[in-house]
Coordinates of C-alpha atoms and ligand atoms in Angstrom, one line a residue:
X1 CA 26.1 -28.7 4.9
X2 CA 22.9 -27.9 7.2
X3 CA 20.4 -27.2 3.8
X4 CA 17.7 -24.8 5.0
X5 CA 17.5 -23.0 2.1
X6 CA 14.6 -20.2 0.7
X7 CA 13.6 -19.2 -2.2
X8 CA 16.4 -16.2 -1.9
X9 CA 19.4 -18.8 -1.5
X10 CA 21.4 -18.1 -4.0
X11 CA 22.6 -21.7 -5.5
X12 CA 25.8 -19.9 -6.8
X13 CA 27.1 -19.7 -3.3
X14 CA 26.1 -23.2 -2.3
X15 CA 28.4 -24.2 -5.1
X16 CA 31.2 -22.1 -4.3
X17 CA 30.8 -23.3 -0.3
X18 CA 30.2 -26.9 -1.5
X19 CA 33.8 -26.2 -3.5
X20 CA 35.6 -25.3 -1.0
X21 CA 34.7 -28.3 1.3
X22 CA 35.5 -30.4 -1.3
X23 CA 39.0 -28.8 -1.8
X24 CA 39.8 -30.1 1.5
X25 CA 39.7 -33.4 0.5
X26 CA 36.7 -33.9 3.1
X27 CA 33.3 -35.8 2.3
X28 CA 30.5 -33.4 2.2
X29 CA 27.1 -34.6 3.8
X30 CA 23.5 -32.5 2.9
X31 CA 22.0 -32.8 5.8
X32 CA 18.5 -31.6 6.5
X33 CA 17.5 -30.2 3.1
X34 CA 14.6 -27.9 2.7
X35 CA 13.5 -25.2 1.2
X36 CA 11.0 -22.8 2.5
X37 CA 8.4 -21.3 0.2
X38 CA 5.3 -19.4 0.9
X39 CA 3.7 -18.6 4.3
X40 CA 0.4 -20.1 5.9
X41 CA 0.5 -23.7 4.3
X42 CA 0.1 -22.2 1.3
X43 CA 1.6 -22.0 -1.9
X44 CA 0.9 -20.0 -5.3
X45 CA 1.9 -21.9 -8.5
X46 CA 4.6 -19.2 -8.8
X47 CA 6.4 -20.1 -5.2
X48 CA 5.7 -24.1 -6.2
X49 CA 8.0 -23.4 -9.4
X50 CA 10.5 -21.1 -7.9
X51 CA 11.0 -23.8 -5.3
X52 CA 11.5 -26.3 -7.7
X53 CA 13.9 -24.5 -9.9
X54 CA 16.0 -23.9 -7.1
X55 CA 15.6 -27.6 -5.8
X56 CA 16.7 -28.5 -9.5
X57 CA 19.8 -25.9 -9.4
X58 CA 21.3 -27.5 -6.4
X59 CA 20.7 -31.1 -7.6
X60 CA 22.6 -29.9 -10.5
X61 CA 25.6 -29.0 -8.0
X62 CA 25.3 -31.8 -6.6
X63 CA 25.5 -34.2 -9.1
X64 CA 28.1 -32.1 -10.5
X65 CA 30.1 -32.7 -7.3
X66 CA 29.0 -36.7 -6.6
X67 CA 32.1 -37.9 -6.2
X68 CA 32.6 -35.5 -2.3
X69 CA 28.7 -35.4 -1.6
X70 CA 28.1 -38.6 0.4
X71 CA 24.6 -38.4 0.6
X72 CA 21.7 -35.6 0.6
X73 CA 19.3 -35.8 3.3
X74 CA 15.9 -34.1 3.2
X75 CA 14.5 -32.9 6.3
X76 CA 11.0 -34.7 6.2
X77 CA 8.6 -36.2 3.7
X78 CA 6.1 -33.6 3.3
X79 CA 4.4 -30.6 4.0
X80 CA 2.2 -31.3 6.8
X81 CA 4.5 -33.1 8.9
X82 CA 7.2 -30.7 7.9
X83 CA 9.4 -28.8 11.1
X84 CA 8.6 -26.0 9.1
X85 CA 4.9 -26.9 8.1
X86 CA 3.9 -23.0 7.6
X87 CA 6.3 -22.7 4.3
X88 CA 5.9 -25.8 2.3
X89 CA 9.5 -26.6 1.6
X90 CA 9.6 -30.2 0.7
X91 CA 8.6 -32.7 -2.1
X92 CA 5.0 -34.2 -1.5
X93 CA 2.0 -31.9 -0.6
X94 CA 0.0 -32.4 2.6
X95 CA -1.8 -35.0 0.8
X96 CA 1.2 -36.8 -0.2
X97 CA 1.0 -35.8 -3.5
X98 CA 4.2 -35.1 -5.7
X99 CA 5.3 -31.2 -6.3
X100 CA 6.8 -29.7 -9.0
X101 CA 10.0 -30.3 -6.9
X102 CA 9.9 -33.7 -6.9
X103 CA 10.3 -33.5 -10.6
X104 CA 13.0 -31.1 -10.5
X105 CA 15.1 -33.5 -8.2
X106 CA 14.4 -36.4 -9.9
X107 CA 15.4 -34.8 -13.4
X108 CA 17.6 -31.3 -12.6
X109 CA 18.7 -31.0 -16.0
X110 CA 15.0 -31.5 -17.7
X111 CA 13.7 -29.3 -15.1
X112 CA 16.4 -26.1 -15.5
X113 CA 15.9 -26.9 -19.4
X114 CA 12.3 -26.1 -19.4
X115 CA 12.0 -23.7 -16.8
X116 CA 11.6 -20.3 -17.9
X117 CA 13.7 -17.9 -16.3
X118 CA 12.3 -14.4 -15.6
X119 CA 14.6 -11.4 -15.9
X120 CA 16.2 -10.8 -12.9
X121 CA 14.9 -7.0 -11.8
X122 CA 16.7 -5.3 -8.8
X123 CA 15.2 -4.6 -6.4
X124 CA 12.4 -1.8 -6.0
X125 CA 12.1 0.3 -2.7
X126 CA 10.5 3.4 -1.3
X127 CA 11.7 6.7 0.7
X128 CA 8.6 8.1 2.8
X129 CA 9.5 12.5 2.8
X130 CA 10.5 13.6 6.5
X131 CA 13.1 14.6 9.2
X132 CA 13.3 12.0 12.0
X133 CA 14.4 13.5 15.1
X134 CA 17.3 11.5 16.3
X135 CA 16.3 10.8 20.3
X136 CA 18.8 9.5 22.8
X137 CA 17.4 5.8 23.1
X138 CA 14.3 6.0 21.3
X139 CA 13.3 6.3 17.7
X140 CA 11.3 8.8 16.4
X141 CA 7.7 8.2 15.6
X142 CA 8.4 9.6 11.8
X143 CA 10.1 6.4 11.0
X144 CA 6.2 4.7 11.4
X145 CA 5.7 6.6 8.0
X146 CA 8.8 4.7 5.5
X147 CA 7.9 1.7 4.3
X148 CA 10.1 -1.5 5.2
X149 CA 12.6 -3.1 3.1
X150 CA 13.4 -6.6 4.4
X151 CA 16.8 -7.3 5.0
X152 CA 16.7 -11.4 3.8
X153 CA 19.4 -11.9 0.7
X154 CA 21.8 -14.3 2.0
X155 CA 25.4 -14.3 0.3
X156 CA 25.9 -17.4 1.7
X157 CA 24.8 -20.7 1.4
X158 CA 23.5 -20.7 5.2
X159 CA 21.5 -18.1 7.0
X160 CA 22.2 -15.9 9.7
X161 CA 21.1 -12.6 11.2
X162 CA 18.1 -10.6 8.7
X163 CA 16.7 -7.2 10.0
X164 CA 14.4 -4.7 8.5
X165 CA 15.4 -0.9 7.0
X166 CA 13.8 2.1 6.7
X167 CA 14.1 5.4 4.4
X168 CA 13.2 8.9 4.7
X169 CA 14.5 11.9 2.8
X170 CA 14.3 15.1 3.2
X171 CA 15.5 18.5 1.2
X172 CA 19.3 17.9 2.4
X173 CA 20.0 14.1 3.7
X174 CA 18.9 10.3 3.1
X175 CA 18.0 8.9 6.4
X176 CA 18.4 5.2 6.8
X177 CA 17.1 3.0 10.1
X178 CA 18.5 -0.4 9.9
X179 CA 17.1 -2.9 12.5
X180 CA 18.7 -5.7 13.1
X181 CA 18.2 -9.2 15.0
X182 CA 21.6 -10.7 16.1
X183 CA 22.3 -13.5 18.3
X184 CA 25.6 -12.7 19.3
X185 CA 27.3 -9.4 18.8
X186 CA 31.0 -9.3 18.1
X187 CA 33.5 -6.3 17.0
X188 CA 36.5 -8.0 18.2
X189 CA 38.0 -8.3 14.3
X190 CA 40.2 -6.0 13.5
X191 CA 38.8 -5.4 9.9
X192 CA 35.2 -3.0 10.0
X193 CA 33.4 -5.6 7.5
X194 CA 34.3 -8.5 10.0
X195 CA 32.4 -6.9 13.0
X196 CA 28.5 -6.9 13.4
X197 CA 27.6 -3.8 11.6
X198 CA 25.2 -2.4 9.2
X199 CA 26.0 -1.1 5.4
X200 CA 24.5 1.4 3.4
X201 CA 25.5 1.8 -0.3
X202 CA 25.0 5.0 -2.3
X203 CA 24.4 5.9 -5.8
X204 CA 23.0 8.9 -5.7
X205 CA 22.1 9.6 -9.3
X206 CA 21.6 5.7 -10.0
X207 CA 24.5 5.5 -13.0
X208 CA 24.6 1.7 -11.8
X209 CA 28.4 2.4 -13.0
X210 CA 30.8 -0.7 -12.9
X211 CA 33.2 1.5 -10.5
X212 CA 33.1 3.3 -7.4
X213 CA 33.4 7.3 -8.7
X214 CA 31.2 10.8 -7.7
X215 CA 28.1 10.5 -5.9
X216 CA 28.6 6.8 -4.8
X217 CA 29.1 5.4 -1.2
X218 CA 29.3 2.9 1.2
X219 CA 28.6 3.8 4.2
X220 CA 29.2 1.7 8.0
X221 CA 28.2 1.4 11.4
X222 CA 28.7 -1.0 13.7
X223 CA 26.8 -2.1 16.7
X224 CA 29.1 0.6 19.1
X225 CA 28.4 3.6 16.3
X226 CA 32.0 3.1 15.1
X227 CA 31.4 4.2 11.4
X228 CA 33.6 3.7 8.4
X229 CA 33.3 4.8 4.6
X230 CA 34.2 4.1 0.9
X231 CA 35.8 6.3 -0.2
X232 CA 36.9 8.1 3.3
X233 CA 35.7 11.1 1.8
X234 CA 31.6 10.6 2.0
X235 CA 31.9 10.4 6.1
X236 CA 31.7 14.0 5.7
X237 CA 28.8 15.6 6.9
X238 CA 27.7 11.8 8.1
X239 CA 25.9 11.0 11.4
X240 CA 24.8 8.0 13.1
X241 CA 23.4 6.4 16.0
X242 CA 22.9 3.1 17.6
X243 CA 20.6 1.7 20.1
X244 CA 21.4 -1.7 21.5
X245 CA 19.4 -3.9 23.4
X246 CA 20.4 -7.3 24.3
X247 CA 21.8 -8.9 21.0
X248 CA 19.2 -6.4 18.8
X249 CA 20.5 -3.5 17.7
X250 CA 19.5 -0.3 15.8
X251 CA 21.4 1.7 13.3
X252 CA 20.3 5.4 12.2
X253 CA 22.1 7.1 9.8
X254 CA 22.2 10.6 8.0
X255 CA 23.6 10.8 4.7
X256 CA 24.4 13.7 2.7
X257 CA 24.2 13.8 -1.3
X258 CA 27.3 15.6 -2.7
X259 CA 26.4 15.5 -6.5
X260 CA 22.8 16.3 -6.5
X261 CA 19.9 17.1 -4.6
X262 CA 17.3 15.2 -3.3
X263 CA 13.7 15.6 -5.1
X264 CA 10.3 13.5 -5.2
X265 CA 10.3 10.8 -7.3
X266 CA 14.1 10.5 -8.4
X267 CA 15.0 7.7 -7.7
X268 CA 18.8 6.3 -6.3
X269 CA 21.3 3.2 -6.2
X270 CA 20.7 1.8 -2.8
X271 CA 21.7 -1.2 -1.2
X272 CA 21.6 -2.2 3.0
X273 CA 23.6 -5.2 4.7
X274 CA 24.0 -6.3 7.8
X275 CA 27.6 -8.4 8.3
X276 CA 27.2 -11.2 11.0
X277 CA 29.9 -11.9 13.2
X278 CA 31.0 -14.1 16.0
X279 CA 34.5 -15.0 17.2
X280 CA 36.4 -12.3 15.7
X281 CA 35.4 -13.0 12.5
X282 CA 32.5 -12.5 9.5
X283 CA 30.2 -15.4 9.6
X284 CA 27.6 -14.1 7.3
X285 CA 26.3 -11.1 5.1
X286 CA 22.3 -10.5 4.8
X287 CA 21.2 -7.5 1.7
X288 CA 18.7 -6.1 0.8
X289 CA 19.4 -6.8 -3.0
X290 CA 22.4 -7.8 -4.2
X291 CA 23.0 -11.5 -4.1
X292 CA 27.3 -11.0 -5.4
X293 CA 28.6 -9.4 -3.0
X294 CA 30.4 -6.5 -5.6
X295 CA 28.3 -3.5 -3.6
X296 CA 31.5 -2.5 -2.5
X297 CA 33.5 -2.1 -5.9
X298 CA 30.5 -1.8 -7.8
X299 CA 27.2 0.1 -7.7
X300 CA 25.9 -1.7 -10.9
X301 CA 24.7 -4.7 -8.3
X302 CA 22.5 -1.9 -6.2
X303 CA 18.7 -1.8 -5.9
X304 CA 16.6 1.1 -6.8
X305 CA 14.9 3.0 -4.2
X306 CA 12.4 5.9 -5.5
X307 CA 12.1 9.5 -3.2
X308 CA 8.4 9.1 -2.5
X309 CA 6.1 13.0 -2.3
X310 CA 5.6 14.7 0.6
X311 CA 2.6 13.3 2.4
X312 CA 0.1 16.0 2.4
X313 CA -3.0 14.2 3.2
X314 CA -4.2 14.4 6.8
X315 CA -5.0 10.9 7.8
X316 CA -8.7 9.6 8.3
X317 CA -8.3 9.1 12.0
X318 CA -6.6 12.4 12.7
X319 CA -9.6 14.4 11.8
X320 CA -12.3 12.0 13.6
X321 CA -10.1 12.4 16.8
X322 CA -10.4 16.5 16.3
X323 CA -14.2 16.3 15.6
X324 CA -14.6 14.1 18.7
X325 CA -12.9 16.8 21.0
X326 CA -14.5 19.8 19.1
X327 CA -17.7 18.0 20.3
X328 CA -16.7 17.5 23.8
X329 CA -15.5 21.0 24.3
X330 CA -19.0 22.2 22.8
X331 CA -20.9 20.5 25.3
X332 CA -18.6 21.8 28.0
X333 CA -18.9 24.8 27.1
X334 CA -23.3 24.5 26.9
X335 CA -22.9 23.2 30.5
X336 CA -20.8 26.0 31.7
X337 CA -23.3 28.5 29.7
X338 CA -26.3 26.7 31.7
X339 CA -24.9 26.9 34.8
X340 CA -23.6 30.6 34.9
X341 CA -27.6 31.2 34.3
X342 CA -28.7 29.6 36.6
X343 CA -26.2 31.2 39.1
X344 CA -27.3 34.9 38.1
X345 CA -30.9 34.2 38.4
X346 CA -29.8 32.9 42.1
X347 CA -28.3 36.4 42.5
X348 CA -30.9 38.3 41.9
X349 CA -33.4 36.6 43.6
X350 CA -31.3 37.3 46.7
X351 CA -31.3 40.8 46.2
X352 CA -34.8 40.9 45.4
X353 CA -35.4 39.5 48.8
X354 CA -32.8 41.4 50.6
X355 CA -34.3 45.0 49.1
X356 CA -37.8 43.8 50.7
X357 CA -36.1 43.0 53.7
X358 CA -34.9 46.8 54.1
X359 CA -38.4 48.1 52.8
X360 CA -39.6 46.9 56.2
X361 CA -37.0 47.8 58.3
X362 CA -36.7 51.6 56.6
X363 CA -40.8 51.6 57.6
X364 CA -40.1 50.4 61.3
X365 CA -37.0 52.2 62.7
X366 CA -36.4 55.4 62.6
X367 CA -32.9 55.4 64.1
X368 CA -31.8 52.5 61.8
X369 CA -32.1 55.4 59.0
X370 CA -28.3 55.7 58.2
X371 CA -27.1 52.0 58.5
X372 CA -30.6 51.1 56.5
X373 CA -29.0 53.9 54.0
X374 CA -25.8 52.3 53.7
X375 CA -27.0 48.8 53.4
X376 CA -29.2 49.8 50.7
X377 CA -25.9 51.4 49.0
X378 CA -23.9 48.4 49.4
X379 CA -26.9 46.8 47.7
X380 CA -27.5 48.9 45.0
X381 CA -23.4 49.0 44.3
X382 CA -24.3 44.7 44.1
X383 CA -27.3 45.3 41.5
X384 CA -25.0 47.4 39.5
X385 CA -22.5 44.9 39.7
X386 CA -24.3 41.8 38.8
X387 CA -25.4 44.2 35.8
X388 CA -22.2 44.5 34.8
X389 CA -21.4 40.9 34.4
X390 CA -24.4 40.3 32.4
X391 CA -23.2 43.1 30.2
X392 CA -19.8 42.0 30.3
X393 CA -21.1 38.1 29.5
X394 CA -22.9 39.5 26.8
X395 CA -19.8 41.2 25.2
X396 CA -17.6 38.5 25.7
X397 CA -19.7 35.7 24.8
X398 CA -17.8 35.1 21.5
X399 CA -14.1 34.9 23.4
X400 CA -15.7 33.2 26.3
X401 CA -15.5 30.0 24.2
X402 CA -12.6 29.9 23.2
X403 CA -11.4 29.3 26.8
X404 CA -12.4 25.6 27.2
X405 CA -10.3 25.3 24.1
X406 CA -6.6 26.7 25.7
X407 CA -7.2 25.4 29.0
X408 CA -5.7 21.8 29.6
X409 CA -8.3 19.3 30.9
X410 CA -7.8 18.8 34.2
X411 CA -7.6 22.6 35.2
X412 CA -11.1 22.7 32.9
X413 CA -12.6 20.1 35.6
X414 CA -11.6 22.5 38.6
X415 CA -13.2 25.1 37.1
X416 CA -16.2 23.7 36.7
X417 CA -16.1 22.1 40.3
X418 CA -16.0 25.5 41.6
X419 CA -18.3 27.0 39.4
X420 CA -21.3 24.2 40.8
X421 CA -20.5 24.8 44.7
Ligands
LIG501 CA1 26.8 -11.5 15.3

């Protein structure tokens, strides 16, 4: 047994694996025994004791089991030299010092004895409030909005496949994005659990009842969108979804509540899994919660997730980005202003110049009298209408700037191309 355990290895399961082997009348080798705990080579107390407990709970199996276990291997001598350095998982520090752990494998039975045990509370999750739109190929932005519950409860003693899932609910339906890193995907079993697929499992008014009964689920899709339900009768009104890519894969779902409605801050029996398969059969299953592997009789073993309130706060950077293009507008709009000036005082001074032009012909010719008469009306019907415009300018000043605002950018830049030539 290949031992790369965390700190959400479940030593029940390494028994019940370790059992099994043994029940074939096989020797049973440990090989490469660690257990990863904390992130950055570092290490709270709390993770140092968790670590140990869990390093005393499987010496306990093992010594309960000497007679088939030939021999336990760790997988190095300490921390800094470790394969897997970053999450502190074996006996002696980085400066060789002795952990709590090594005092839990040395005495398992002192250690369990001693160790307090907290309470074992289910798990706690969020639902951000919202629709997603469900995109062919893509997934809606929305989804950036629900926090992430991480998909890393192993029901086995080894570890496969984890993903991450998301919530959001909305007047009507619970919305669930599952995604999921597999290294090989596989629907060739004939059974749905056996295929690599995603589970969701509903209790929608959180009775965390001991049997499946009104207003609890279980809900699943695998990899192709092939869903499947328990009872039959929730798939109505369900949707789904998948995007695949490679060996990752995305599950969306739409779930409809049948025995109550959705509303901030209840809060509902959830659980998520994603089964692992290869060869035409189950390898492994990865939750969200539940470490027993009851979800699907039982909705006492689900999580709790709570229906977080609409978001109503406009977000810090949304309103910077609006004041910023507010500004630009306003100084597009000053420049525009400063140039229409300066192309009316242009216009006048040309008719200024032309009218004295005509003074000196109409003093000159006398047979140029009726073209000099019509030129001057042509010019006069010019002076009335540059007088126009300035009224007009005047009038409309106040709708004026409002057009910098509807137009798109580029078209904005023509304008004002045109406007300077
Ligand atoms: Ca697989």
């Amino acid at each position: 047994m290949q031992g790369h355990y965390n700190l959400n290895t479940n030593p029940e399961n390494v028994r019940l694996s370790l059992e099994k082997f043994a029940s074939l009348g096989v020797e049973v080798g440990v090989t490469e025994l660690d257990i990863t705990a904390g992130s950055n080579s570092e290490q709270t107390e709390e993770e140092m004791q968790q670590q140990a407990y869990l390093y005393a709970r499987l010496f306990e199996i093992y010594k309960d089991n000497h007679e088939h276990v030939s021999r336990v291997t760790f997988w190095g001598l300490d921390d800094a030299t470790s394969w897997r350095s970053d999450q502190s998982p074996l006996l002696f520090d980085r400066n060789m010092q002795a952990k709590p752990a090594y005092y839990a494998v040395i005495d398992p039975e002192g250690f369990i004895e001693s160790f307090e045990v907290e309470e074992t509370e289910v798990r706690q999750g969020e639902a951000a409030y919202g629709t997603p739109v469900m995109l062919e190929g893509e997934i809606d932005e929305i989804w950036e909005t629900a926090p992430i519950l991480p998909i890393d409860r192993f029901q086995q003693a080894h570890n496969l496949t984890t993903g991450e899932a998301r919530v959001l609910w909305d007047d009507e339906y619970l919305y669930v994005l599952v995604e999921v890193n597999d290294s090989e995907l596989d629907k060739s079993a004939s059974a749905a659990h056996e295929q690599d697929s995603v589970e969701v499992f509903i209790d929608e008014q959180n009775t965390k009842a001991d049997g499946y009964g009104e207003g609890h689920g279980q809900y699943r899709v695998n990899f192709d969108n092939e869903a499947s339900f328990n009872p039959g009768s929730v798939g109505e009104g369900f949707e789904s979804r998948t995007i695949v890519d490679g060996t990752y894969y995305v599950v969306e779902m739409r779930i409809p509540f049948r025995t109550t409605t959705l509303e901030a801050g209840n809060k509902v029996g959830f659980d998520v899994q994603i089964n692992d398969a290869s060869n035409g059969s189950r390898d492994g299953v990865t939750i969200w919660n539940d470490f027993t592997g009851a979800g699907f009789q039982s909705p006492a073993v689900f999580g709790e997730l709570t229906l977080l309130q609409e978001e109503t706060e406009v977000p810090g950077d949304i309103i910077t980005d609006l004041e910023e293009q507010i500004r630009d507008l306003t100084e597009r709009l000053e420049d525009l202003e400063n140039l229409l000036a300066e192309e009316r005082t242009e216009l006048e001074q040309r008719i200024a110049d032309l009218r004295a032009e005509l003074a000196e012909l109409q003093a000159g010719e006398e047979e140029l009298l009726d073209l000099v008469a019509d030129l001057l009306a042509r010019l006069e019907a010019l002076e009335d209408r540059v007088t126009e415009l300035e009224e007009a300018e005047d009038v409309e000043d106040p709708e004026d700037s409002e057009d910098p605002v509807n137009g798109e950018d580029p078209a904005g830049e023509d304008a004002d191309g045109e406007n300077s030539q």
